[in-house]
Amino acid sequence: MAPSTRPFRMVTARRLARAATIALLLGMVPLLGGTSAASAAPPSRCSDDPTARLGTVPAPENVLGFPLGAGQERVVTNDEVRAYLGAVDRASNRVVTGVMTTSVLGQPLPYAVVSNERHVRPAALREIADDVRDLRDPRRTSARTAARTAKDSPAIVWVTANVHGGEKSGADAALKTLYELAAGLSCAVAQRNDNLVTIIVPTQNPDGRDATRRQNEFGFDLNRDWFARTQQETDGKLELLRRYPPQVFIDAHEMGGRQYFFPPNADPIHHEIAGEAVDWINRIGEANKSGFGFNGACDETVTTECYFNYDTYDMFFMGYGDTVPTTGFGAAGMTYEKGSASAVADRVQQQFHTQWSTLGWAAANKREVLDGYFDIWTDALAQGRAGTLEPNEVVQPTNEVQFPVPDLTIRSYFLLPDRQLADVRQLVERLRRMDVEVYEVQKATRVPTARVFGGRSATNVTVPKGAYWIPMDQPQKHWIQAVMGEDPYVPFPYFYDVSSWSNPLLMGINTIYTGDTVRPRADLVRKVSGGRTGAAWPWGSYTYPLDSAAAAEFTFNLLGRGVPLVRDLTTSTVAIPAAKVSRAVDGLAESLGVSLTPGGRPSGTRLDLPDVGLFQGTGISTTSGSHGEARYVLGKRWGLDLKPVTTADINDNTEAFTGRTVLLVPDGSSATGGLTAAGQANLRDWIGQGHTYLGLRNEGTRVARAAGLTSTTEKTKPADYLVIGSHLRVDVDQDSPVALGRPAEDFEFNNSDPILTPSTTGTNVLTYPTGDTFWANGFTVGAETLKGTAAVVDEPTGAGRAVLFAFNPLFRAYNENGLHLVANALLYPTNPPGARRTPGTDPARASAAASPVTLDLGGGWRPITIQVAAGDLPRTRAIVERFTTDARTSAKNGSAYVVIPNPQGLQADEHPFARDLVRALREARVPLQSVVS
């Protein structure tokens, strides 16, 4: 079948009128009438009375003591969520429940499956899920079989909520939706249950719900964790999604104010999202308009309890609860955002209206959706076979594509096994767990023309045995390109999150891609490789390269078990006494993709388990950002016993500080960490005794500078400087212990991080190239400012050192090459050659400490930056001043830049006025050249 060439906007325009007509005919209100759109089984008997319900299914007020929606005065607790799900399950033969996973604190994340009583029988439910999964692979499903499935089987719709713990109303509405589906006797309910299997997940973040906190217990934003699935809440959800692949996926949120957002989305939309899904999203939006009620659409006079579209919420970054269901599962991913300033009753009722209207649209269009669902995967196969990438499109009527997808042909990716092999295998597993087919090359093969990650090309590349081949000629072509692509090719410069997440670049692994038709001799990977590759002598050892984040995790876990390890400081190879490699150790190595090679007697420098203090003093948030990331990576995954260290501990030189061998200072908002002159002297003396200071990003580097531990200073960022979560090439000083196991050229992730001048008193471990090897992906403006600056420095003091990262190497726990560098810093050898420096404050360091402190405009995230034409600056400034008087303006090369400080590091949907400001500028018809929020 030829690839689909239907542009998004043509599909939308062609069907918009029909969608509105359907919505009006069906009356998309909380309970609507009508008959089943399509079902092989006879329609359920139903009532014309929209209020008719089974008396045997308990209403919310009978279990909770209060109604949901109208008349509700408080939100539901986690215990009440679970109690109500259980009560409905026990009372209704339309409902089955389960637990998809547990939270960090051990709370269950329950779900309910609801449909008609025929569908939810175990055998029938398995058959429905199997049939829908078969639609995702046209190689094993004929068009005739697909058509029969579309006619006979229900579609699968997910209703999820509360991924941000403090955004609670969607969960309450989901319980109301469950009740109506489980108890309702109306034809509107029958239509939904006959044509749909609805998966309801009331809360995705119970720990955050209890704490009324956006993040989970480790401080992770679970709505940025989807592709990496580092958190157990995300991982369990994705496994359930694989079991019940959705055609429509609702993700219910809250935002500031008293309005409501539902799609059509804001630009940008990722180019690999299928046109069918965008079409469904926009048509569901039309249904929601008809069913919303309250004050209808927002305008100049209607500003509360109303809805808006085409604003703020994009579909670009592959970490969201709409982009991943859409790109990875072919669903219509629907983000719903309700203003949190509204009364509880209004918040819950509006969330219910959109959930109910969405289910009504999906039921009415079930057959068409399942037909189109099969087309998505058929088209993906054809595109992958031809090596065709989807073009960039925009959906907002006033926008135009500024950056088209280049004319590239991509038929294959190859992950090369020459280095970072354990991380290569972790990426293979990440892909396989999203149903991507990966093959291990069994015989070397030649690739005539290839592109090498980092903007280079090569000819006649030999791909060796042991490499991993990812052909695009498979159903998951869209997902492969979305997470593997060297660049995401943003169509329009509006950024709600980051502008790059290329998995090979995040891991720093050697990767090529090609448009050539190649068919290497290769075997399908069915499980992760790793563990013992042979038998060692009892007096011998097993060795592995400590050159990856996965190998680092393995190392710390072994040290935590008391296994003696030595490391060759030239090759970065670690040796384990053969007698210590138990079945459990071998199994751990296998799970992490670490190969254990038989060797001779162990020799090298002993590795010791670091005793890490985690700074939680002045300026540090302990519920988000790199403090939480450190607790997760170093604490949970690496098994280190992190001990809290406060500002007072350092100032007073207490045992809580002096008893540690490493002090990790996360990113934060203070330039001094609250340290007094005595505290700074204590810190210098402690390092001089042979200990390690590890400082991350803003606060981590600034506290070190204020204490006289570094000669680096911060460069001022130019007016037009924009580096928005992008990858850049860095040069690596391979003689540094911090860089052990890294290649001579690597990649690091930069999210408007501080720009550090090179150290004159230490080692510049990572630096941005000065010549034509400088390279950046994603969206950057003025990135050349980084040329020659330092990304990581190693500053010795006495027998110890301060290792400073200009960026956050723990960012979202998916920056694996950064994680490996952190591991190296934690395992820094005692007194390496040339590392010692006389204690005391060096003049260059004293000068750096006295330099002006750079204002922290972005907190742990980044400031809001709006770019307009220089001639539009006066009216832009006038509008901005309605919201804040703190904005900074400048002009360069015909453009003006308005920078609004964001010292708390808030995301756009958390910010008190960012969304309203951008909308006000658009309503005033100020042409926006770029927006970074």
Short mmCIF file of N, CA, C and O in Angstrom, two decimals, residues 100 114 131 140 170 180 189 194 225 358 397 480 571 628 672 706 737 762 771 773 794 839 863:
data_model
loop_
_atom_site.label_atom_id
_atom_site.label_comp_id
_atom_site.label_asym_id
_atom_site.label_seq_id
_atom_site.Cartn_x
_atom_site.Cartn_y
_atom_site.Cartn_z
N MET A 100 -2.43 -1.79 37.93
CA MET A 100 -1.45 -1.81 36.85
C MET A 100 -0.02 -1.75 37.37
O MET A 100 0.90 -2.22 36.73
N VAL A 114 -14.42 -1.27 31.61
CA VAL A 114 -15.87 -1.23 31.60
C VAL A 114 -16.37 -1.31 30.16
O VAL A 114 -15.82 -0.67 29.25
N ASP A 131 -7.42 -8.83 18.90
CA ASP A 131 -7.84 -8.33 17.59
C ASP A 131 -7.31 -6.92 17.34
O ASP A 131 -6.85 -6.60 16.23
N ARG A 140 0.60 -9.52 9.38
CA ARG A 140 -0.05 -10.76 9.79
C ARG A 140 -1.57 -10.63 9.78
O ARG A 140 -2.27 -11.59 10.13
N GLY A 170 -9.79 15.56 37.34
CA GLY A 170 -9.98 14.55 36.31
C GLY A 170 -10.22 13.17 36.89
O GLY A 170 -10.97 12.37 36.33
N GLU A 180 -21.55 6.08 35.42
CA GLU A 180 -22.54 6.17 34.35
C GLU A 180 -22.45 4.96 33.42
O GLU A 180 -23.46 4.40 32.99
N VAL A 189 -25.66 5.27 27.11
CA VAL A 189 -24.72 4.38 27.80
C VAL A 189 -24.52 3.10 26.99
O VAL A 189 -23.40 2.62 26.81
N ASP A 194 -21.51 -0.85 24.03
CA ASP A 194 -21.54 -1.81 22.93
C ASP A 194 -20.38 -1.59 21.97
O ASP A 194 -19.90 -2.55 21.34
N ASP A 225 7.96 11.61 31.36
CA ASP A 225 8.70 10.37 31.58
C ASP A 225 8.30 9.26 30.61
O ASP A 225 8.78 8.14 30.72
N THR A 358 -16.21 12.67 24.55
CA THR A 358 -15.18 11.91 23.83
C THR A 358 -15.61 10.47 23.64
O THR A 358 -15.47 9.90 22.54
N PRO A 397 -4.50 27.81 12.53
CA PRO A 397 -4.80 28.48 11.24
C PRO A 397 -3.85 29.62 10.90
O PRO A 397 -3.63 29.91 9.73
N ILE A 480 9.86 4.67 15.95
CA ILE A 480 11.31 4.58 15.78
C ILE A 480 11.89 5.95 15.42
O ILE A 480 12.85 6.42 16.05
N THR A 571 42.19 1.54 30.88
CA THR A 571 41.17 1.00 29.98
C THR A 571 39.75 1.13 30.53
O THR A 571 38.78 0.87 29.82
N GLY A 628 15.67 15.38 43.60
CA GLY A 628 14.88 14.15 43.45
C GLY A 628 15.51 13.18 42.48
O GLY A 628 15.47 11.96 42.69
N THR A 672 25.16 30.86 46.97
CA THR A 672 26.09 30.52 48.04
C THR A 672 25.66 29.31 48.84
O THR A 672 26.45 28.79 49.63
N ALA A 706 31.72 30.57 44.79
CA ALA A 706 31.70 31.47 45.94
C ALA A 706 32.66 31.00 47.03
O ALA A 706 33.20 31.82 47.79
N PRO A 737 40.14 11.24 35.09
CA PRO A 737 39.37 10.13 35.67
C PRO A 737 37.86 10.31 35.54
O PRO A 737 37.13 9.33 35.53
N GLY A 762 42.32 23.93 36.85
CA GLY A 762 41.95 22.53 36.89
C GLY A 762 41.90 21.95 35.49
O GLY A 762 42.48 22.51 34.55
N GLY A 771 36.19 24.85 16.66
CA GLY A 771 36.27 24.85 15.20
C GLY A 771 35.02 24.34 14.53
O GLY A 771 33.91 24.40 15.08
N THR A 773 34.02 21.44 14.04
CA THR A 773 33.39 20.24 14.59
C THR A 773 32.26 20.59 15.56
O THR A 773 31.55 19.70 16.04
N ASP A 794 37.17 19.77 36.44
CA ASP A 794 37.67 19.03 37.59
C ASP A 794 38.70 19.92 38.26
O ASP A 794 39.79 20.15 37.73
N PRO A 839 46.32 23.30 49.08
CA PRO A 839 45.12 23.91 49.64
C PRO A 839 45.28 25.42 49.76
O PRO A 839 46.37 25.97 49.77
N PRO A 863 13.98 30.74 31.66
CA PRO A 863 13.04 31.86 31.62
C PRO A 863 12.10 31.75 30.43
O PRO A 863 12.30 30.94 29.53
#
